[in-house]
Coordinates of C-alpha atoms and ligand atoms in Angstrom, one line a residue:
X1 CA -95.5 81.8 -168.7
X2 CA -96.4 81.1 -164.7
X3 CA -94.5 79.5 -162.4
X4 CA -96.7 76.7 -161.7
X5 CA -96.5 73.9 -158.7
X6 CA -98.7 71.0 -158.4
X7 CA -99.2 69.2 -155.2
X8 CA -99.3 64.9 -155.9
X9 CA -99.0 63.0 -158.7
X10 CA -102.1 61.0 -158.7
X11 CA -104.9 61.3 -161.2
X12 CA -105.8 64.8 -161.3
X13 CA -102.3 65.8 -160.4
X14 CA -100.7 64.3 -163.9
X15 CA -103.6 65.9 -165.8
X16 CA -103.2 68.9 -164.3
X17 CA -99.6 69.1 -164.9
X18 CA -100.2 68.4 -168.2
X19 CA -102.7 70.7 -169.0
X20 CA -100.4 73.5 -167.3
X21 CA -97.2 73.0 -169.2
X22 CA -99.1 72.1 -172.8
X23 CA -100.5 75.6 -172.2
X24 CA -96.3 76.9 -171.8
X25 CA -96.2 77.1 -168.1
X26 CA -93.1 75.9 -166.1
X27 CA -95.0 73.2 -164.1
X28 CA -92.8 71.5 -161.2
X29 CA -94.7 68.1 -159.4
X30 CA -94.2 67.9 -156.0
X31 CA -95.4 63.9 -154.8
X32 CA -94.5 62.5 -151.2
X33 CA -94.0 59.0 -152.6
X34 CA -91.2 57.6 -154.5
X35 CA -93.4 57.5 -157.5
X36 CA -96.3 58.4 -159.1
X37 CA -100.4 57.0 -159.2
X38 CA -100.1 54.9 -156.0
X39 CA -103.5 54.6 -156.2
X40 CA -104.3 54.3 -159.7
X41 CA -102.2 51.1 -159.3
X42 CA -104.9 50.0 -157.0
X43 CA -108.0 50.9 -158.9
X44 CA -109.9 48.5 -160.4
X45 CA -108.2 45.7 -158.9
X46 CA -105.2 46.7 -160.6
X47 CA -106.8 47.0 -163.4
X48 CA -108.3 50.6 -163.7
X49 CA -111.6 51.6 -164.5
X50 CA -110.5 54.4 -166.3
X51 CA -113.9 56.0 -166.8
X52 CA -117.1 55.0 -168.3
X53 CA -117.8 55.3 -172.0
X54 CA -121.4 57.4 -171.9
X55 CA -121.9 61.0 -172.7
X56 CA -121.1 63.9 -170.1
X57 CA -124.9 64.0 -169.8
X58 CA -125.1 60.5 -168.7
X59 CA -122.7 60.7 -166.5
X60 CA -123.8 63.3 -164.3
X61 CA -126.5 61.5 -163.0
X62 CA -123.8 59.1 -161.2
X63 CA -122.4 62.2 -159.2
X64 CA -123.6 62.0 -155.3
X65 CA -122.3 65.2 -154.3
X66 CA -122.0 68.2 -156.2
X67 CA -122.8 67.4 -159.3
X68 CA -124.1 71.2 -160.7
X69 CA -120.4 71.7 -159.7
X70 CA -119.4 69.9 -161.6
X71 CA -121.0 70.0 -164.9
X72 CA -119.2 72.1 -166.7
X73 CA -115.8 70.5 -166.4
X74 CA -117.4 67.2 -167.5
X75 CA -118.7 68.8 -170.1
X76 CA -115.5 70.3 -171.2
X77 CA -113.5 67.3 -170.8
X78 CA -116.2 64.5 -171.4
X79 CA -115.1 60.5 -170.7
X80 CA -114.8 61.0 -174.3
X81 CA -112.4 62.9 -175.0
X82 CA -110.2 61.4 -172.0
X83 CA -110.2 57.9 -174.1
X84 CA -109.5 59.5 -177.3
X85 CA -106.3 61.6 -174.9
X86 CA -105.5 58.1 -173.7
X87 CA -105.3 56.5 -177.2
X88 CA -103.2 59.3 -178.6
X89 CA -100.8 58.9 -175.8
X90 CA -100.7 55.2 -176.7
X91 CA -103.2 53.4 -174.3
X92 CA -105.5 51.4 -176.0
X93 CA -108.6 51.1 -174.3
X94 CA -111.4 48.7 -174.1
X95 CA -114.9 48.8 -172.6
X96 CA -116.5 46.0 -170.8
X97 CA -120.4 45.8 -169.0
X98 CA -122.0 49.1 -168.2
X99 CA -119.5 51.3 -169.9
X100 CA -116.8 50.4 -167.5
X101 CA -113.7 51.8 -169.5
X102 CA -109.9 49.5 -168.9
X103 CA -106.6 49.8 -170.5
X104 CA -106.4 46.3 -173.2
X105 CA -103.2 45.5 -171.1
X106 CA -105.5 45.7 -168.2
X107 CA -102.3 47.1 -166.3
X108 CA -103.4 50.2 -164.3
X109 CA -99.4 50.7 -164.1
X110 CA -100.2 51.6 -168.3
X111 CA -102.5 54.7 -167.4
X112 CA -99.7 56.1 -165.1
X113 CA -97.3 55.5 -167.5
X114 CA -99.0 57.1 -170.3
X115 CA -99.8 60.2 -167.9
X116 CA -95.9 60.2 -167.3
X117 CA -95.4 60.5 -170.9
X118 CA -97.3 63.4 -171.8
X119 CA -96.4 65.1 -168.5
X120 CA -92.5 64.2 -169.9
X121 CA -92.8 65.5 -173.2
X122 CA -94.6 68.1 -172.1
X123 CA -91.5 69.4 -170.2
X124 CA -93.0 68.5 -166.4
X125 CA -90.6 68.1 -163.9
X126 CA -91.1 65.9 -160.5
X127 CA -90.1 66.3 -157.3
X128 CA -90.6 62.5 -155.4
X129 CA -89.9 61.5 -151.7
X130 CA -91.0 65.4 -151.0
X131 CA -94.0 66.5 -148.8
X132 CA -95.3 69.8 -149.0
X133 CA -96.2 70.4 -145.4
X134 CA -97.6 74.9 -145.8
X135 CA -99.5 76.9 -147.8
X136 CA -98.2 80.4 -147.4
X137 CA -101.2 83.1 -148.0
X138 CA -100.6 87.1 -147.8
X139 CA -103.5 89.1 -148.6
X140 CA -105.7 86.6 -150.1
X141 CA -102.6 85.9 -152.9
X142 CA -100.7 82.9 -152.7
X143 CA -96.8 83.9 -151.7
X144 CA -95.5 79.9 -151.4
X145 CA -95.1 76.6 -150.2
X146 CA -93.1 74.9 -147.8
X147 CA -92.0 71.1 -148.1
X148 CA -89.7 68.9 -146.1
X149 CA -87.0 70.2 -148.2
X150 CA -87.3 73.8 -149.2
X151 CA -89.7 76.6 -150.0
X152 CA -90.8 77.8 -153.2
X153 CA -92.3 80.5 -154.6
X154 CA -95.0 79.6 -157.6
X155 CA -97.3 82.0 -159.2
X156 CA -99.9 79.0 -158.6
X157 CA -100.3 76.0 -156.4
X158 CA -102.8 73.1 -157.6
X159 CA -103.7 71.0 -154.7
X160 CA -104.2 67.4 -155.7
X161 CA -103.6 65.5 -152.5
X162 CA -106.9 63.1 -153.1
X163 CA -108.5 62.2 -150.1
X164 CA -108.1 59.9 -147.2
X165 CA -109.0 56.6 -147.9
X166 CA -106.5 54.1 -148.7
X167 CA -103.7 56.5 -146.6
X168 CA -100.8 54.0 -147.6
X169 CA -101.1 55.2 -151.3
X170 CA -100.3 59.1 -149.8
X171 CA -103.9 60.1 -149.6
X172 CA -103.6 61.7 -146.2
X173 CA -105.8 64.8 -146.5
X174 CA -103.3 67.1 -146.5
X175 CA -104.9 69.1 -149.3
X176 CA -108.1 69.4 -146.5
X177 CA -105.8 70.0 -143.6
X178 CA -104.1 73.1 -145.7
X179 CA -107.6 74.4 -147.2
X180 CA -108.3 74.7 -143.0
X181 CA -105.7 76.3 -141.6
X182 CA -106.3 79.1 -144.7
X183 CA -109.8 79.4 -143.3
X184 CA -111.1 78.2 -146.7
X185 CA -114.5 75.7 -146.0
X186 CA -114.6 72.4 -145.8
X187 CA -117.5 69.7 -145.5
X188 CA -117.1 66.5 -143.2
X189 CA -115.1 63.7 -144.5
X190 CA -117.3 60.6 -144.4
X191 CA -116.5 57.1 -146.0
X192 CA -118.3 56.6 -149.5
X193 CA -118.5 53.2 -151.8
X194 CA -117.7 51.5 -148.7
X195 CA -119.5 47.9 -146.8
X196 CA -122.1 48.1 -144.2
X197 CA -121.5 46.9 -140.6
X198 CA -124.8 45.3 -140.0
X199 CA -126.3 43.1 -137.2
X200 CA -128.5 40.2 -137.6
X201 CA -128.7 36.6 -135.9
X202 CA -127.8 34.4 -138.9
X203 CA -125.1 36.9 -140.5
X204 CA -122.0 34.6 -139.7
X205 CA -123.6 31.9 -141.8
X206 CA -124.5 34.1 -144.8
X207 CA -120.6 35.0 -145.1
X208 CA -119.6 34.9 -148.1
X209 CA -122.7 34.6 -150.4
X210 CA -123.1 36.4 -153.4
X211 CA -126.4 37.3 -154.9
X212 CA -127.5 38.9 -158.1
X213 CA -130.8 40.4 -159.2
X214 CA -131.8 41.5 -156.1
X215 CA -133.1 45.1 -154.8
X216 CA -131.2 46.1 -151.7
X217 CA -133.2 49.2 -150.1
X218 CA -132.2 51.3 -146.7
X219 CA -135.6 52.2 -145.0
X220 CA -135.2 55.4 -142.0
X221 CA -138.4 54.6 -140.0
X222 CA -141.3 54.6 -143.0
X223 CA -139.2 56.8 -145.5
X224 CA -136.7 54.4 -148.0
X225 CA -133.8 56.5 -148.1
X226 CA -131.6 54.9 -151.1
X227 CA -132.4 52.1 -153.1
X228 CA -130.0 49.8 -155.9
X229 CA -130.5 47.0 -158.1
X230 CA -128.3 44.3 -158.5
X231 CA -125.1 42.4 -156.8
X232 CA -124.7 42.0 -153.0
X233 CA -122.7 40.0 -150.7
X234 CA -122.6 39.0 -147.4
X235 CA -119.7 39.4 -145.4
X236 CA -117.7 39.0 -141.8
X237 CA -119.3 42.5 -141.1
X238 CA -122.2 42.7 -142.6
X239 CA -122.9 43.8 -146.3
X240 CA -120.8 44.7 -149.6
X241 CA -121.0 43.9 -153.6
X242 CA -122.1 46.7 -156.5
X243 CA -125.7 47.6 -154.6
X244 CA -124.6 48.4 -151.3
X245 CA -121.3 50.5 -152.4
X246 CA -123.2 53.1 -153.9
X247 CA -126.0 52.8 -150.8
X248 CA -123.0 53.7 -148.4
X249 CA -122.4 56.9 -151.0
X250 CA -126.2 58.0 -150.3
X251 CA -126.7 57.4 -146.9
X252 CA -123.6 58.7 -145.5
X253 CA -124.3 61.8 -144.1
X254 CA -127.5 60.3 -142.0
X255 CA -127.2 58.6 -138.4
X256 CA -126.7 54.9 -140.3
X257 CA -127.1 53.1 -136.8
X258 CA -130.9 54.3 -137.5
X259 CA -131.3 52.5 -141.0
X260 CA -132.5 49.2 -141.9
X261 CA -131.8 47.7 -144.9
X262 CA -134.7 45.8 -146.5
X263 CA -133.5 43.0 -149.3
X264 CA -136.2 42.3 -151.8
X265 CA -134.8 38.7 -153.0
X266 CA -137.3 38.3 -156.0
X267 CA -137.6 41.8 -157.2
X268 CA -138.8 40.8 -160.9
X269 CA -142.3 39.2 -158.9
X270 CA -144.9 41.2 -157.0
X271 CA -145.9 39.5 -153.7
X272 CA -149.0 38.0 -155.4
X273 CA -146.7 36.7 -158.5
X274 CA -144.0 35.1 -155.7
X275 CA -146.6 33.3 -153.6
X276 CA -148.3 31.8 -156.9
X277 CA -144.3 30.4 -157.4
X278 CA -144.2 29.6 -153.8
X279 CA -147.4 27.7 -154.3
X280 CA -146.5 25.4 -157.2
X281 CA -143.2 24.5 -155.0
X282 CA -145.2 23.6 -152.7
X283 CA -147.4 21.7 -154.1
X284 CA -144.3 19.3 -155.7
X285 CA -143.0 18.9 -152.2
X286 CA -146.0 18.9 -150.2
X287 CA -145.0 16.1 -147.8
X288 CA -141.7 17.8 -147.1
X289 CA -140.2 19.6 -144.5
X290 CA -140.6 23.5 -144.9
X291 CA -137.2 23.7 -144.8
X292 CA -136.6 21.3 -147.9
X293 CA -139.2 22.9 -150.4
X294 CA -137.4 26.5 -150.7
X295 CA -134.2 24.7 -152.5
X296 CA -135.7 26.1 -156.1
X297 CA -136.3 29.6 -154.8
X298 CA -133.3 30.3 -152.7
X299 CA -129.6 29.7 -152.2
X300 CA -129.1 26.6 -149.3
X301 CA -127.4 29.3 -146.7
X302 CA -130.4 31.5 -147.2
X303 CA -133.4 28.9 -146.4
X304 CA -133.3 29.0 -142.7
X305 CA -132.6 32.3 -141.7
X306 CA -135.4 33.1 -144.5
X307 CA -138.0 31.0 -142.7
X308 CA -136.7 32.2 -139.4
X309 CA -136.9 35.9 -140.3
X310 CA -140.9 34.8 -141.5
X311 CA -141.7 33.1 -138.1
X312 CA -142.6 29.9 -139.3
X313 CA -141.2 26.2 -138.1
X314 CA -138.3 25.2 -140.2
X315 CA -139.7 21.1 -139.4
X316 CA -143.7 22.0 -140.5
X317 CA -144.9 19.8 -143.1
X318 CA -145.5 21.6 -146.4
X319 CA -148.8 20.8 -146.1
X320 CA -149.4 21.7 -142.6
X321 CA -148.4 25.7 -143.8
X322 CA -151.3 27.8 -143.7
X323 CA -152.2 30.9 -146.3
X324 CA -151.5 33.5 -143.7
X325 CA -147.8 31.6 -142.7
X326 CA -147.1 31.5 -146.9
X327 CA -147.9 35.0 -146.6
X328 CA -145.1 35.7 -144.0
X329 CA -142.9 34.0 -145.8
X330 CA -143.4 35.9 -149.1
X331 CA -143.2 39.3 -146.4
X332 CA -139.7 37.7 -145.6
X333 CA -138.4 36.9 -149.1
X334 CA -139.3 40.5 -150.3
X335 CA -138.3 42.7 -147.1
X336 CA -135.5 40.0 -145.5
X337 CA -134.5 42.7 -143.0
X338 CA -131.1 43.8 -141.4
X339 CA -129.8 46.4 -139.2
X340 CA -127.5 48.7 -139.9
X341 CA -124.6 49.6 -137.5
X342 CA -122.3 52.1 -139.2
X343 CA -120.4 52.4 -142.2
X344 CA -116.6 50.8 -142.4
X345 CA -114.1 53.0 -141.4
X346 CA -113.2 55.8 -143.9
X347 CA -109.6 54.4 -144.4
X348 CA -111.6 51.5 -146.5
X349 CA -114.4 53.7 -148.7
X350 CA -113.0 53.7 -152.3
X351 CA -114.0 57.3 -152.2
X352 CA -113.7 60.1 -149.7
X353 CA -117.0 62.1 -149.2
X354 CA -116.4 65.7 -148.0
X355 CA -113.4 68.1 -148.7
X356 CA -112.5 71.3 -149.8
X357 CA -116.6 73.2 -150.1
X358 CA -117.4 73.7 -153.8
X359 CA -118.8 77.2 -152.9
X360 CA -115.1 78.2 -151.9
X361 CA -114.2 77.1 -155.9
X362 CA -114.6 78.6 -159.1
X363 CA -116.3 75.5 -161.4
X364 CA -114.2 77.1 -164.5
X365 CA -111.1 77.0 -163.4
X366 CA -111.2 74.9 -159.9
X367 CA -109.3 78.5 -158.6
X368 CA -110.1 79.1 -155.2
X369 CA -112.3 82.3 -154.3
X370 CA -110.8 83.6 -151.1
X371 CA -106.9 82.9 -152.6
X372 CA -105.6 84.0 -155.9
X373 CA -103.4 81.5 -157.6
X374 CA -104.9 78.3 -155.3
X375 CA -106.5 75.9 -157.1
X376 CA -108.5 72.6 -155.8
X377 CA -108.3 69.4 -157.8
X378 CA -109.9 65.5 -157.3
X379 CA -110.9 63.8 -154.4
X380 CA -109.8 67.2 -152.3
X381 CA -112.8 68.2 -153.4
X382 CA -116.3 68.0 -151.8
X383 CA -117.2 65.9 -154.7
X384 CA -117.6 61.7 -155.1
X385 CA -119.7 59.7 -157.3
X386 CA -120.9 56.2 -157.5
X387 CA -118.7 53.2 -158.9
X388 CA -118.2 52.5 -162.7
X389 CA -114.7 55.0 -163.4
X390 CA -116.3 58.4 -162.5
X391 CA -114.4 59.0 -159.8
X392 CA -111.0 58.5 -161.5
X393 CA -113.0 60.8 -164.6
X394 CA -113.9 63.3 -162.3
X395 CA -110.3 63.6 -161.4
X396 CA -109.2 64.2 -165.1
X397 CA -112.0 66.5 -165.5
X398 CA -111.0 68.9 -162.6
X399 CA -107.3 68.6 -162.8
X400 CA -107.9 69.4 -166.8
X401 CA -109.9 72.3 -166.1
X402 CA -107.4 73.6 -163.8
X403 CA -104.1 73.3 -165.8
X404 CA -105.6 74.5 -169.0
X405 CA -107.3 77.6 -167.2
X406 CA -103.4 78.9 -166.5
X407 CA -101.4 80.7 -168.6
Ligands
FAD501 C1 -109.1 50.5 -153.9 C2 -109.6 51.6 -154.8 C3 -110.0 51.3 -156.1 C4 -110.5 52.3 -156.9 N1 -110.9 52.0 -158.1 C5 -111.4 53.0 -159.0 C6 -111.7 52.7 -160.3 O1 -111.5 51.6 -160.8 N2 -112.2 53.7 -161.0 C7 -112.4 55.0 -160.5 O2 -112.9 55.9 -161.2 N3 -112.0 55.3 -159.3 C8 -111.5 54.3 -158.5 N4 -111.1 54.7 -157.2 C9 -111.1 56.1 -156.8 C10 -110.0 56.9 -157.4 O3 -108.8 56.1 -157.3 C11 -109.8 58.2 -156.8 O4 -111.0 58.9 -156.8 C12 -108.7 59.1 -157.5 O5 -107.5 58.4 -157.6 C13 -108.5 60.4 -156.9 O6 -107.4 61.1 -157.6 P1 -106.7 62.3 -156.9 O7 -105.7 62.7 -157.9 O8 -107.7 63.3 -156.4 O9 -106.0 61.8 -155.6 P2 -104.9 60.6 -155.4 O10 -105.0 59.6 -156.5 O11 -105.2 60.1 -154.0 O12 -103.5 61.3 -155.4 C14 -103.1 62.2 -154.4 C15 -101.6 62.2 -154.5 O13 -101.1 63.3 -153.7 C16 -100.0 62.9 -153.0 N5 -99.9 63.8 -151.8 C17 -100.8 63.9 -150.8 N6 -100.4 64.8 -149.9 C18 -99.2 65.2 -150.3 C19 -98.3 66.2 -149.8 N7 -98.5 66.8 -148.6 N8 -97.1 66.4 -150.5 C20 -96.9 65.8 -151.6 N9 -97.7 64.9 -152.2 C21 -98.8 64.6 -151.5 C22 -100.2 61.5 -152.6 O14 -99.1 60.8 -152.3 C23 -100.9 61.0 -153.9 O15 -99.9 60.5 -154.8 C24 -110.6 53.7 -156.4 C25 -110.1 53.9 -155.1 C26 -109.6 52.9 -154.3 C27 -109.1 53.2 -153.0

C-alpha cells in the first residue's frame, strides 16, 4: 500500500483517485476549491458531454496533439468502458448526434457526484479550500509537497491541475508552473476550441448569424491549412460555431494574423452546378435588383456583403449582369473571404493546448521520466482534442491509467 496524493479534483483527478485506492492505496485529494469538478459543472452547457460513444479506434482520429501518446490509455480505458463505469456507479447515460455521450438527468453536477461516490466508497479522502503551492524533488525521487496548510510526504504525487482556461473553475496551470521549476519540459500554452478574431467590412452586420452546411477553410498564402464541415457563426469578434472550434485547435500554433479564412457557402455544388442554380434565379427575377434575386440562395444579412465581396452593383438589373460578373459572384459565394486577426484569449478556449511534454511521460502509467513517483494527468498534459466529449475522455483515460498503475 503507497501513500498516494492527488493534486485537484476535476476529471482526471476523481478517476485517478479512484483507480489508486480500488487498487488498496491510501489516496488523499488535495483541491483548492471548496468542492469538487468546477469545471465539469460547466461542460456541456451544464450538461456534460461526457465522452463520445465510438470505439478507441475512432476516437483517436479526433486527438490534435499527441495522439500516438495517447493510444494506449484510450485503448485501455475506451469511452466504452467509461459509460459502462458510469452506469455501475448509477449514472445513466444517453447519447444524442454524433456520439455525443450526456448524463439522462442532463445534470453535469450527476457525473461529479457519481465520481464522488466511488472515490467515497473507495475510501478517498479530500482535502478542499487547500492549494498545493511545491513539488519537493531529491535525486530525481519525489520527497513531498507543500500546500497553504502543511507539508506532506506521499510515496506519489498525481498532478491533475487541468489547464488554464476557464481560471475561475481553479484551472490555473499550476500543474505547468510545478513541472518548470522541476526542469521537466513543457510545450507553449496556446488557446484551443476557441472563436476567431477576424476583420472584414460588413462583420458587425453578420453578428449573430448562424449557418449550417457550410465548409469553413483557413488558407496560409496558396497552402489550406485546416478545413471543417458544418455549423458556424458570426460574432461581435469575428467567427465561432462547431467548424471553427476545432479550426482554432489546428491552426494554433501558426502566426494566425497570416490566415484567411475562405467560407464555401454551397459546398454540396461545384461552381459550374451553383451558377446553373444562380441562373434559373435569375431568370425568375430578371427585372430585379441584383440585390433582390439572391433571397432563395442566401440568408437576408448575407446578400450585400456577398455581392460586395463579388464586385458587382447591389442596384444592377438582373438582366444587365453579365457571364463574367455571375462568375464573380459564384467566386464570392464559394471563397466569401475573411481575415484572420488572432485567436481569443486562452482564458476562453475550452481546451488548453500545450503542457507538461509527452516525451517527459511514460504513456503506461502517465509517470514522469526524470522523477520517480510524479505522475501527469488531463489537460496538464501536452495533449487536446477536438469537441464531441474527448477531452473530458481523455481525462478519464489518463487519470485511469495513472491510479491503476500504483500499487
Ligand atoms: C466551458 C467548457 C466546456 C467544456 N465542455 C466539455 C464537454 O462537454 N466535453 C468534454 O469532453 N470536455 C469539455 N471541456 C473540457 C474539459 O472540461 C477539460 O478538458 C477537463 O475538465 C480537464 O480535466 P482535468 O482534470 O485535467 O482538469 P480540471 O477539470 O481543470 O481540474 C483541475 C482541478 O485542479 C484543481 N487545482 C489546480 N491547481 C491546484 C492546486 N495548486 N492545488 C489544489 N488544487 C488545484 C482545480 O481547482 C481543479 O478543480 C469543456 C471545457 C470548458 C472550459
Amino acid at each position: 500500500m503507497k501513500k498516494v496524493i492527488v493534486i485537484g479534483a476535476g476529471a482526471s483527478g476523481l478517476m485517478a483517485a479512484y483507480a489508486a485506492a480500488k487498487n488498496g492505496n491510501e489516496v488523499l485529494v488535495i483541491e483548492k476549491n471548496e468542492k469538487a469538478g468546477k469545471k465539469i459543472y460547466i461542460t456541456g452547457k451544464g450538461r456534460c458531454n461526457i465522452t463520445n460513444d465510438i470505439s478507441a479506434e475512432d476516437f483517436l482520429p479526433n486527438v490534435v496533439s499527441n495522439r500516438k501518446f495517447l493510444t494506449g490509455c484510450i485503448y485501455r480505458f475506451s469511452p466504452e468502458r467509461l459509460m459502462r463505469f458510469l452506469e455501475d456507479g448509477g449514472l445513466s447515460l444517453k447519447t444524442e448526434r454524433g456520439g455525443r455521450v450526456f448524463p439522462l438527468s442532463d445534470k453535469a453536477s450527476d457525473v461529479t457526484a457519481c465520481l464522488l461516490r466511488y472515490c467515497q466508497n473507495a475510501g478517498v479522502i479530500f482535502h478542499f479550500n487547500e492549494k498545493v503551492t511545491k513539488i519537493e524533488v531529491l535525486d530525481s525521487t519525489l520527497s513531498g509537497i507543500i500546500t497553504d496548510k502543511g507539508r506532506y510526504s506521499p510515496d506519489c504525487v498525481l498532478v491533475c491541475t487541468g489547464g488554464v482556461s476557464y481560471s475561475a473553475t481553479g484551472s490555473t496551470g499550476d500543474g505547468i508552473r510545478f513541472a518548470r521549476e522541476l526542469g521537466i519540459q513543457t510545450v507553449d500554452l496556446k488557446p484551443a476550441l476557441c472563436g476567431i478574431v477576424c476583420s472584414a467590412p460588413f462583420l458587425k452586420e453578420l453578428q449573430g448569424l448562424s449557418l449550417k452546411n457550410v465548409r469553413v477553410s483557413a488558407y496560409l498564402g496558396e497552402k489550406c491549412v485546416s478545413s471543417f464541415f458544418g455549423e458556424m457563426l458570426f460574432t461581435h469578434f469575428g467567427i465561432s460555431g462547431p467548424t471553427v472550434l476545432s479550426m482554432s485547435s489546428e491552426v494554433n500554433r501558426l502566426d494566425v494574423s497570416k490566415l484567411r479564412i475562405a467560407i464555401d457557402l454551397k459546398p454540396a455544388l461545384d461552381a459550374a452546378a451553383l451558377d446553373r442554380r444562380v441562373l434559373r434565379d435569375f431568370d425568375k427575377y430578371i427585372n430585379k435588383k441584383l440585390s433582390n434575386a439572391l433571397a432563395e440562395l442566401l440568408p437576408k444579412k448575407l446578400i450585400l456583403p456577398i455581392i460586395a465581396a463579388s464586385g458587382n452593383d447591389e442596384n444592377a438589373p438582373v438582366h444587365s449582369v453579365t457571364k463574367a460578373q455571375r462568375e464573380r459572384l459564384v467566386h464570392a459565394l464559394k471563397n466569401f473571404s475573411l481575415r484572420a486577426v488572432s485567436l481569443r484569449p486562452i482564458e476562453e478556449g475550452i481546451v488548453t493546448a500545450g503542457g507538461v511534454a509527452v516525451s517527459e511521460v511514460d504513456p503506461k502509467t502517465m509517470q514522469c521520466k526524470k522523477v520517480k513517483g510524479l505522475y501527469f494527468c488531463g489537460e496538464a498534459l501536452d495533449v487536446d482534442a477536438y469537441t464531441g466529449g474527448f477531452n473530458l475522455q481523455i481525462a478519464f483515460s489518463t487519470g485511469y491509467a495513472a491510479g491503476s498503475s500504483i500499487g
